[in-house]
Short mmCIF file of C-alpha atoms in Angstrom, two decimals:
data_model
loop_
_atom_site.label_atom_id
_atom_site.label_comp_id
_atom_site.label_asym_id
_atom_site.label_seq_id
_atom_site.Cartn_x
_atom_site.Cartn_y
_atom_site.Cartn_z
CA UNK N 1 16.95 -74.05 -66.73
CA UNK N 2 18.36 -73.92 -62.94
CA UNK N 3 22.12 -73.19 -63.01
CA UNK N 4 24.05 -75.51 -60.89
CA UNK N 5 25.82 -74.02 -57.45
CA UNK N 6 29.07 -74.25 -59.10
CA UNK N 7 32.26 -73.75 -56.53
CA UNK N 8 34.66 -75.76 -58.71
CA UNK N 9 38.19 -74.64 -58.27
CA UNK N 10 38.67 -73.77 -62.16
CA UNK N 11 37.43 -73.58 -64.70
CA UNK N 12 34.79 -71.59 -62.47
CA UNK N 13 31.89 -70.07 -62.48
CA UNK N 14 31.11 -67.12 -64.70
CA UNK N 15 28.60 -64.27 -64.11
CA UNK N 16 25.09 -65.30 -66.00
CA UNK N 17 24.63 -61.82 -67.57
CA UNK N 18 27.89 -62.53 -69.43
CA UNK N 19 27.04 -66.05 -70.53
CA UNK N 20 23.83 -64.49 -71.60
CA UNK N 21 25.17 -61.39 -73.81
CA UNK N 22 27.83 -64.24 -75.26
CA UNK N 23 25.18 -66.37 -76.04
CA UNK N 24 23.28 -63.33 -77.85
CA UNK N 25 25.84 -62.11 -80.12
CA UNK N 26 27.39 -65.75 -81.03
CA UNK N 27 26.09 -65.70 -84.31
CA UNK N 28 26.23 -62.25 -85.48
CA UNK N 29 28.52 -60.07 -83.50
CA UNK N 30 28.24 -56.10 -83.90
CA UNK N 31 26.47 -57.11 -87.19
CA UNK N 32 28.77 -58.51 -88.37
CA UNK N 33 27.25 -61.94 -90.13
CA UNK N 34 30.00 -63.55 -87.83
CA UNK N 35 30.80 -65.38 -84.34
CA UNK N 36 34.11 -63.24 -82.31
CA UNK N 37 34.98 -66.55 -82.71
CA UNK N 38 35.08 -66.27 -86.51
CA UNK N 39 36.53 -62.61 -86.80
CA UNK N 40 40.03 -61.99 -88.81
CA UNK N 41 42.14 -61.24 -85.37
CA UNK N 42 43.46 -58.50 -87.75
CA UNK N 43 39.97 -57.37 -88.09
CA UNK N 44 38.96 -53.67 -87.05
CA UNK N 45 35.92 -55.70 -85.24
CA UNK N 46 38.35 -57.77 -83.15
CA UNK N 47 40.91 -55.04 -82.87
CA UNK N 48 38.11 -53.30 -81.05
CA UNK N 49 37.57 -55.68 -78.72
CA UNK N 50 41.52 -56.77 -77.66
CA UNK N 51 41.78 -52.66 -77.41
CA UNK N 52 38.28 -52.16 -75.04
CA UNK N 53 39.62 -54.95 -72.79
CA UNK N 54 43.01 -53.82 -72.33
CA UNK N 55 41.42 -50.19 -71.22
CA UNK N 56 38.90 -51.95 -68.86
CA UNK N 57 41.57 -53.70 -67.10
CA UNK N 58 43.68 -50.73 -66.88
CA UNK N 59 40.54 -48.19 -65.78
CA UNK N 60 40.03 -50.85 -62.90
CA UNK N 61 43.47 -51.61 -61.42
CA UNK N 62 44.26 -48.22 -62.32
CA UNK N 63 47.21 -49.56 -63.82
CA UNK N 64 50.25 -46.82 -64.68
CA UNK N 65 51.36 -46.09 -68.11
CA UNK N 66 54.77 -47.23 -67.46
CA UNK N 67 53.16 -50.97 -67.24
CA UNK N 68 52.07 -53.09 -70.59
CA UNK N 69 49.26 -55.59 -70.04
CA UNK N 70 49.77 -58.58 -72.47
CA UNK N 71 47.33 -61.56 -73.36
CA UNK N 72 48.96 -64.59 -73.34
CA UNK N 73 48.14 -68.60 -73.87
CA UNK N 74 49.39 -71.25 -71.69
CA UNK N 75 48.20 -70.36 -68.61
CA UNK N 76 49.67 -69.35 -65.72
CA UNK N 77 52.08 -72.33 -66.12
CA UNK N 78 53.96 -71.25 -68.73
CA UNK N 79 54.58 -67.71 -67.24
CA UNK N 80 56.54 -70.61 -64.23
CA UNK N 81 58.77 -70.98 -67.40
CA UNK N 82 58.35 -67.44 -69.41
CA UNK N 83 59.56 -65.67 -66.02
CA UNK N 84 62.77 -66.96 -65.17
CA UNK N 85 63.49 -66.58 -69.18
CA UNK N 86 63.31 -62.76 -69.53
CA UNK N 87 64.00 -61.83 -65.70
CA UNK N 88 66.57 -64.46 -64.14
CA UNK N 89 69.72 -62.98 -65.03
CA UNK N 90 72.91 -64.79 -65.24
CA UNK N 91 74.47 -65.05 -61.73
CA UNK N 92 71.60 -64.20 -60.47
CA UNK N 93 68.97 -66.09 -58.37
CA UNK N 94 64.84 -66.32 -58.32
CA UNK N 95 63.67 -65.96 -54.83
CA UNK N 96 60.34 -67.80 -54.18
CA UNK N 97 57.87 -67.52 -51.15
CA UNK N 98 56.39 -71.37 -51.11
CA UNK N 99 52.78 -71.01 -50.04
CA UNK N 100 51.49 -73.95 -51.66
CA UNK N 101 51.15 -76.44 -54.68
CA UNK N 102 51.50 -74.00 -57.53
CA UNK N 103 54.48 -72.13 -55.83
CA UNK N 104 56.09 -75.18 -55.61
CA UNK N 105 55.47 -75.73 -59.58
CA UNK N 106 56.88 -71.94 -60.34
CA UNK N 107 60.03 -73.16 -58.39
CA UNK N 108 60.81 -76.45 -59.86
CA UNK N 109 60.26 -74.83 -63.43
CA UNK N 110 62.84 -71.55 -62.44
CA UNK N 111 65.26 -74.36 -61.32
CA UNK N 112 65.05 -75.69 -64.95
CA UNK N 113 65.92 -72.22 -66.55
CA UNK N 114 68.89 -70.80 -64.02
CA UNK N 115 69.22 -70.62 -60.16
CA UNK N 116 66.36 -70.28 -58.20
CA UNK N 117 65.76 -71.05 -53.75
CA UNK N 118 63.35 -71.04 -51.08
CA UNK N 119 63.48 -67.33 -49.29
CA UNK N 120 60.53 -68.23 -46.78
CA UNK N 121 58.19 -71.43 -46.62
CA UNK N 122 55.16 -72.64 -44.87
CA UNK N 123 55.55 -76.41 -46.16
CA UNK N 124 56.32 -77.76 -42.82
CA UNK N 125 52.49 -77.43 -42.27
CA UNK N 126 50.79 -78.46 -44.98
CA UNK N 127 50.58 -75.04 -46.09
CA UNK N 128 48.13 -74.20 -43.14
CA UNK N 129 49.42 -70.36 -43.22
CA UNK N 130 51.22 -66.92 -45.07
CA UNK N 131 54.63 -66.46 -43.38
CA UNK N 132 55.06 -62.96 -41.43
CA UNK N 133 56.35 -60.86 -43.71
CA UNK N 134 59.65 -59.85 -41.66
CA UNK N 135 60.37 -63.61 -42.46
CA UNK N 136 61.21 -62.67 -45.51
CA UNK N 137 65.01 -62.24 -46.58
CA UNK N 138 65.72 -60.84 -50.03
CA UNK N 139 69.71 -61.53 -50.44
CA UNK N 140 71.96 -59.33 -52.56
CA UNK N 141 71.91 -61.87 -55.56
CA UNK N 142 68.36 -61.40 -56.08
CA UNK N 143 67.00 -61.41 -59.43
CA UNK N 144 63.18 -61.50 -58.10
CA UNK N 145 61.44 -62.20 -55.52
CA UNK N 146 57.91 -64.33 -56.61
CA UNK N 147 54.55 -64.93 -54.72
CA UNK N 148 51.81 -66.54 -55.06
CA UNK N 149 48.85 -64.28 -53.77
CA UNK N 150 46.11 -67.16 -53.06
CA UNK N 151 46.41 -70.71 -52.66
CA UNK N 152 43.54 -72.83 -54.00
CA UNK N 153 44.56 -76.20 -52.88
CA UNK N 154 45.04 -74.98 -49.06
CA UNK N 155 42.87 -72.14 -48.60
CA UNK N 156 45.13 -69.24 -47.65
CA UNK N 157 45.83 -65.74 -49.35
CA UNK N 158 48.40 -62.93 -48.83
CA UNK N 159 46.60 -59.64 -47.30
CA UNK N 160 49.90 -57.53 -47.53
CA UNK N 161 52.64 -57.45 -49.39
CA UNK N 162 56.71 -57.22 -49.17
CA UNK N 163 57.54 -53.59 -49.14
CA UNK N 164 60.45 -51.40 -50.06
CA UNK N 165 62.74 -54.24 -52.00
CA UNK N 166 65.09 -53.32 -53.83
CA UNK N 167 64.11 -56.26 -56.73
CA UNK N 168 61.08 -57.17 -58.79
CA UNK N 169 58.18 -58.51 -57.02
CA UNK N 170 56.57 -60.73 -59.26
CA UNK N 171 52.52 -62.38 -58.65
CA UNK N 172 50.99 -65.32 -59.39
CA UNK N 173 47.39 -64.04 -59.15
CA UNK N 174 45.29 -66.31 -60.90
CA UNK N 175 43.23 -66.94 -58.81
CA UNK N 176 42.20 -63.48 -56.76
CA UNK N 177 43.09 -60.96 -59.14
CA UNK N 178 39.97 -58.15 -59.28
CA UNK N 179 38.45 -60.14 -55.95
CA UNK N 180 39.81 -56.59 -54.07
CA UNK N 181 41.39 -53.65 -54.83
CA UNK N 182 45.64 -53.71 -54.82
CA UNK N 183 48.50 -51.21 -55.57
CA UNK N 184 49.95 -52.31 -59.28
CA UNK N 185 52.81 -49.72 -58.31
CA UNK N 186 53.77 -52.48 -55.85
CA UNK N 187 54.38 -55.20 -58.05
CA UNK N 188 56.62 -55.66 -61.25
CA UNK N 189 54.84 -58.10 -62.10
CA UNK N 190 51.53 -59.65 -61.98
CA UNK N 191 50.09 -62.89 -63.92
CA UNK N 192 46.78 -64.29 -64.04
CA UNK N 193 45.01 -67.21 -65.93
CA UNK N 194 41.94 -66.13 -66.68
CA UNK N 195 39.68 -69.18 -65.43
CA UNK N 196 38.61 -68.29 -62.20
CA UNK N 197 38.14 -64.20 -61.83
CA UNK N 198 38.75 -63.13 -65.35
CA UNK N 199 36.87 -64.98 -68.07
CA UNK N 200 37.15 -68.66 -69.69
CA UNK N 201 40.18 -70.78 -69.72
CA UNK N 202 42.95 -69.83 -72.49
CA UNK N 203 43.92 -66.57 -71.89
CA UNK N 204 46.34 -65.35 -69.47
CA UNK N 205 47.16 -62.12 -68.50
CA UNK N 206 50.00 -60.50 -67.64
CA UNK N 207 50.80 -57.14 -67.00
CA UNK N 208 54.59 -56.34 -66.65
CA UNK N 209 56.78 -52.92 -65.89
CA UNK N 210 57.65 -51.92 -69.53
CA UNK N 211 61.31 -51.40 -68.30
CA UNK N 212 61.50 -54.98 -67.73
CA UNK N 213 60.78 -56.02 -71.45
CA UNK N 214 63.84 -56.68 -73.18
CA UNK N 215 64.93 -57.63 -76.71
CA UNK N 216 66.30 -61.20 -76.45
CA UNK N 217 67.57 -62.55 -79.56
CA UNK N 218 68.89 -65.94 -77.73
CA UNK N 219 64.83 -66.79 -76.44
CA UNK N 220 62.37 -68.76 -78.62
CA UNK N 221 60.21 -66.38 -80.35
CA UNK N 222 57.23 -66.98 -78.56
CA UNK N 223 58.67 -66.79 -75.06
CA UNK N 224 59.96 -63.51 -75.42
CA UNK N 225 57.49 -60.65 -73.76
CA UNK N 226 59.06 -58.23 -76.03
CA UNK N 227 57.93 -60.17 -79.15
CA UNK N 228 53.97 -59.62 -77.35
CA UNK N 229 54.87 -56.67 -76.23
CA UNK N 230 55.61 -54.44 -79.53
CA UNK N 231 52.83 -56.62 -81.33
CA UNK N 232 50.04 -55.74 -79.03
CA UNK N 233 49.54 -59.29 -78.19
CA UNK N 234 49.08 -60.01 -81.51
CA UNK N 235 52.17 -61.60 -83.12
CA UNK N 236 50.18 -65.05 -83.22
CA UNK N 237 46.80 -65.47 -83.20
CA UNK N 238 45.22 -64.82 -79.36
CA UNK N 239 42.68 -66.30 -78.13
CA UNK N 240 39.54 -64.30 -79.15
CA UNK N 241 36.85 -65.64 -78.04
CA UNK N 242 38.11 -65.54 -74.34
CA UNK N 243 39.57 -62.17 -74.35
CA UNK N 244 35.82 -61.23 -76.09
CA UNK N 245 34.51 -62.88 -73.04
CA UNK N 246 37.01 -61.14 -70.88
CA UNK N 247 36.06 -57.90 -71.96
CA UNK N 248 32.63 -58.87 -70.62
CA UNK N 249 33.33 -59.89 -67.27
CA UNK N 250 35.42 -56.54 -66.86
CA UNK N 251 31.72 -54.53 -67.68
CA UNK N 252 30.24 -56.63 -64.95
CA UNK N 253 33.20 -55.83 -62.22
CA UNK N 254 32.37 -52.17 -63.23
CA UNK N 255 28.40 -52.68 -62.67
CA UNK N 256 29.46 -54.32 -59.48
CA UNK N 257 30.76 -51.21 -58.76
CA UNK N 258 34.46 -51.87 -59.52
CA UNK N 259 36.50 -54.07 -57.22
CA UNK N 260 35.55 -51.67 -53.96
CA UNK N 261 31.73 -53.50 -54.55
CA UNK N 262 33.31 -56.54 -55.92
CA UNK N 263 35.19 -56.57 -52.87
CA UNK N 264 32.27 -56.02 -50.23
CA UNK N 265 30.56 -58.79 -51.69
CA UNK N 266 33.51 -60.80 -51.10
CA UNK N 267 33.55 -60.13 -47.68
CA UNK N 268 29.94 -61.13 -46.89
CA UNK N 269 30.46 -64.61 -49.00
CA UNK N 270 33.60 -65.56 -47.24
CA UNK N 271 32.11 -64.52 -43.79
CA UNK N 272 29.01 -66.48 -44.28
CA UNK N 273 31.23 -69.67 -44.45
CA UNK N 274 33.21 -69.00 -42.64
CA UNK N 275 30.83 -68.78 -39.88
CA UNK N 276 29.63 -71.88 -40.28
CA UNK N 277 33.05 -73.31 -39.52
CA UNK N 278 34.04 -71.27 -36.64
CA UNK N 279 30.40 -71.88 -35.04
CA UNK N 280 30.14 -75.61 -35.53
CA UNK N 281 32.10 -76.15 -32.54
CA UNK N 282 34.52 -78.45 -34.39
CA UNK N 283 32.03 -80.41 -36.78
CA UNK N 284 33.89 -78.34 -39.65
CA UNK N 285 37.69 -77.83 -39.12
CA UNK N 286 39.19 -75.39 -41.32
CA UNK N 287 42.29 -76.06 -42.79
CA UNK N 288 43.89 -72.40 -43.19
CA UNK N 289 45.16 -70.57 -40.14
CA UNK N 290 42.64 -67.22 -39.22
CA UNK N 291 44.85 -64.81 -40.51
CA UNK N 292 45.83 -66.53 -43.29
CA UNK N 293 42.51 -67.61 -44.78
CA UNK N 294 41.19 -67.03 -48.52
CA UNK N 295 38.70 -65.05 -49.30
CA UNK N 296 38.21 -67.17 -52.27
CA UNK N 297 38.75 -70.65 -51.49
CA UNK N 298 37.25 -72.21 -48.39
CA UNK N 299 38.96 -75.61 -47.72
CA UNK N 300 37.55 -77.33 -44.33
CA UNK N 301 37.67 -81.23 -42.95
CA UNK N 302 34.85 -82.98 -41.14
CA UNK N 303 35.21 -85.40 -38.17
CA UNK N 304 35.71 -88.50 -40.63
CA UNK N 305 35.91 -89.86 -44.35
CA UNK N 306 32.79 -91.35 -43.69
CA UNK N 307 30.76 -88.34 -42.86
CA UNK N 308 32.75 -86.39 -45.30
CA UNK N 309 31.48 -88.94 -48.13
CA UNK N 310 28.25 -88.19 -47.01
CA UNK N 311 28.04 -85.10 -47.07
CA UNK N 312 29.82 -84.61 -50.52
CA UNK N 313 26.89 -86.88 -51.70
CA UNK N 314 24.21 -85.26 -50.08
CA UNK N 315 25.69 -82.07 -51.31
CA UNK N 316 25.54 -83.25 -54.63
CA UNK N 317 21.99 -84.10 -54.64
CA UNK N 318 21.01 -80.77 -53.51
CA UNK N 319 22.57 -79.44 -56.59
CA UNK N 320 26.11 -78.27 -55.41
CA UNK N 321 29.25 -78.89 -57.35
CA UNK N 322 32.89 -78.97 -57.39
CA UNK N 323 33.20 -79.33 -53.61
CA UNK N 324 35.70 -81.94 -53.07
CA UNK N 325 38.99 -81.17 -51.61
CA UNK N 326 42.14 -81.51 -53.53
CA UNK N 327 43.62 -84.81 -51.98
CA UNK N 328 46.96 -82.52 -50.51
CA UNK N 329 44.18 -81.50 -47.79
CA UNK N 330 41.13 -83.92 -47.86
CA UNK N 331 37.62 -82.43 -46.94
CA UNK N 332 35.72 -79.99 -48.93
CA UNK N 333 36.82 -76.58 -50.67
CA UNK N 334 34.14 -73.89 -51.38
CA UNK N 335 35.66 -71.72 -54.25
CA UNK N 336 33.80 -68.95 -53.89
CA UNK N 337 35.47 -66.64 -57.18
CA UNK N 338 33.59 -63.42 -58.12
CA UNK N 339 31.19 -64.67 -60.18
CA UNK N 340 29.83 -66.76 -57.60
CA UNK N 341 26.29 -65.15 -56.33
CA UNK N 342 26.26 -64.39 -52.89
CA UNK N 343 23.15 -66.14 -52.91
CA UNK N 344 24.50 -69.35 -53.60
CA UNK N 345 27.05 -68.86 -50.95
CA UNK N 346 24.24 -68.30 -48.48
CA UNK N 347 22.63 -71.76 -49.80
CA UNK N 348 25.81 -73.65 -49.16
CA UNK N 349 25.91 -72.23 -45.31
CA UNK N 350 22.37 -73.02 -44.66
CA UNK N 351 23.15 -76.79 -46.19
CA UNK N 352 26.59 -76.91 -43.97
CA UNK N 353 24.36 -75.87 -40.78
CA UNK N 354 21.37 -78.22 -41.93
CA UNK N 355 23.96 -81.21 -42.25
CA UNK N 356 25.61 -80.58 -38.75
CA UNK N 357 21.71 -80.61 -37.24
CA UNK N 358 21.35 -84.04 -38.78
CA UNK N 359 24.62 -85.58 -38.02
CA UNK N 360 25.80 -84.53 -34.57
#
């Protein structure tokens, strides 16, 4: 069978040697007569696997021991609600950097739970940029400050980070986490769903400074991080079959040669788009400012709707997928994730140049 060239914004592509080992052991995992998927999560077989993935992630962040990595359901939306519960302290407000659609969502959900406000915004331009970071003003009645490190929907990404605040930094990296190497030390912190770099949909992960997990008697059980917390994740049933699944994509990021190699690869796939763009003297317009642009999401106009139709149609038929923009921009979007073969990258450029031979 030919796998498709899937750039779909999420669920996204996963690495083939994963499907392929998931696909072996469905049945009968570690001889067990049984599917992960049928495995007591109280199970020493399961308890393996939650425990392997927890030490992959921390061998390749290099996360501290005074951080707890939890795995979570709900997706990253529910850490918009889950957030402001255990950190936004009475008389206190959330500070959010509005970089696009789903920092807008983390606000409006704060606002539901206590105070919450705008410290620095790029709205005014359709999100076409990352604001400089001296435009960023932390006041004295800070609980947090939040980010979101890459914006699908537009196309942009944070490259550095707010330094030497004297509140939590908290990220929304669902969509870049383990696409490059980053300080944990410099975050508080950090939240992921797991459909685009990590695994399948339904996990999330979240790894949090263990001084910021607090008993909470007047928080629903499950929304509590210290309930998941002292419980290993465990206090309900997790999902198992993704974090099985995320355990495997971790072993691939290491045989990519952790997120240094992860990371180089990266490079080449965004710069071989990206090329395209900036040499097609204005047959593809990107959307995100230069400085500003993703590494994993590559959102671009053409000169019309008409051409743009065609070429989503031609694109199609030469086996591509997921390409259409999210209607907040128009165009195309090239999610180009991890998991993503450079290979196919290089297939989409040589289409994008083939297309602008034929239609200019």
């Amino acid at each position: 069978m030919k796998r498709a060239y899937n750039f779909n914004a999420g669920p996204a592509a996963l690495p083939e040697e994963v499907l392929q080992e998931a696909q072996n052991s469905l049945l009968n995992f570690n001889n067990t007569g049984m599917s992960v998927m049928e495995l007591s999560h109280r199970s020493k077989d399961y308890e393996a696997v939650h425990n392997e993935a927890k030490a992959l992630l921390t061998s390749l962040l290099s996360i501290p021991e005074d951080y707890e990595i939890l795995f979570l359901q709900g997706g990253a939306s529910l850490q918009f609600s889950m957030i402001p519960m255990n950190l936004l302290q009475e008389n206190k407000v959330g500070y959010y950097a509005l970089t696009g659609a789903w920092s807008e969502k983390a606000l409006k959900e704060a606002s539901k739970i206590g105070e919450a406000a705008v410290t620095v915004s790029s709205k005014e331009s359709n999100y076409t940029y990352i604001p400089d970071l001296k435009e960023i003003k932390v006041p004295e009645d800070a609980a947090y400050l939040h980010v979101t490190s890459n914006n699908t929907i537009f196309g942009t990404q944070w490259h550095a980070y707010p330094e030497g605040l004297t509140v939590p930094l908290i990220a929304d990296m669902s969509s870049d986490i383990l696409s490059t190497p980053i300080d944990v030390k410099q975050f508080d912190v950090i939240y992921a769903g797991a459909q685009k770099n990590l695994g399948p949909s339904g996990v999330t992960v979240v790894i949090i400074k263990k001084e910021l997990i607090k008993a909470n008697s007047s928080l629903p059980t499950m929304m509590s991080y210290e309930t998941h917390a002292s419980n290993n994740s465990l206090f309900n049933t997790p999902p198992t079959f993704a974090i099985y699944l995320l355990s495997l994509v971790l072993k691939w990021v290491e045989k990519q040669g952790g997120l240094e190699g992860i990371a180089a690869i990266n490079d080449k796939k965004a710069k071989a788009l990206y090329d395209v763009i900036d040499n097609s003297n204005g047959f593809y317009k990107g959307h995100a400012e230069k400085d500003s642009r993703s590494k994993m999401n590559v959102t671009f106009t053409l000169q019309s709707d008409e051409i743009t139709k065609d070429f989503l149609q031609q694109a199609k038929e030469a086996g591509f997928v997921g390409l259409n923009g999210h209607r907040s921009v128009g165009g195309c979007r090239a999610s180009i994730y991890n998991a993503v073969p450079l290979e196919h990258v290089q297939a989409l450029a040589s289409f994008m140049e083939n297309f602008q031979q034929k239609n200019s």
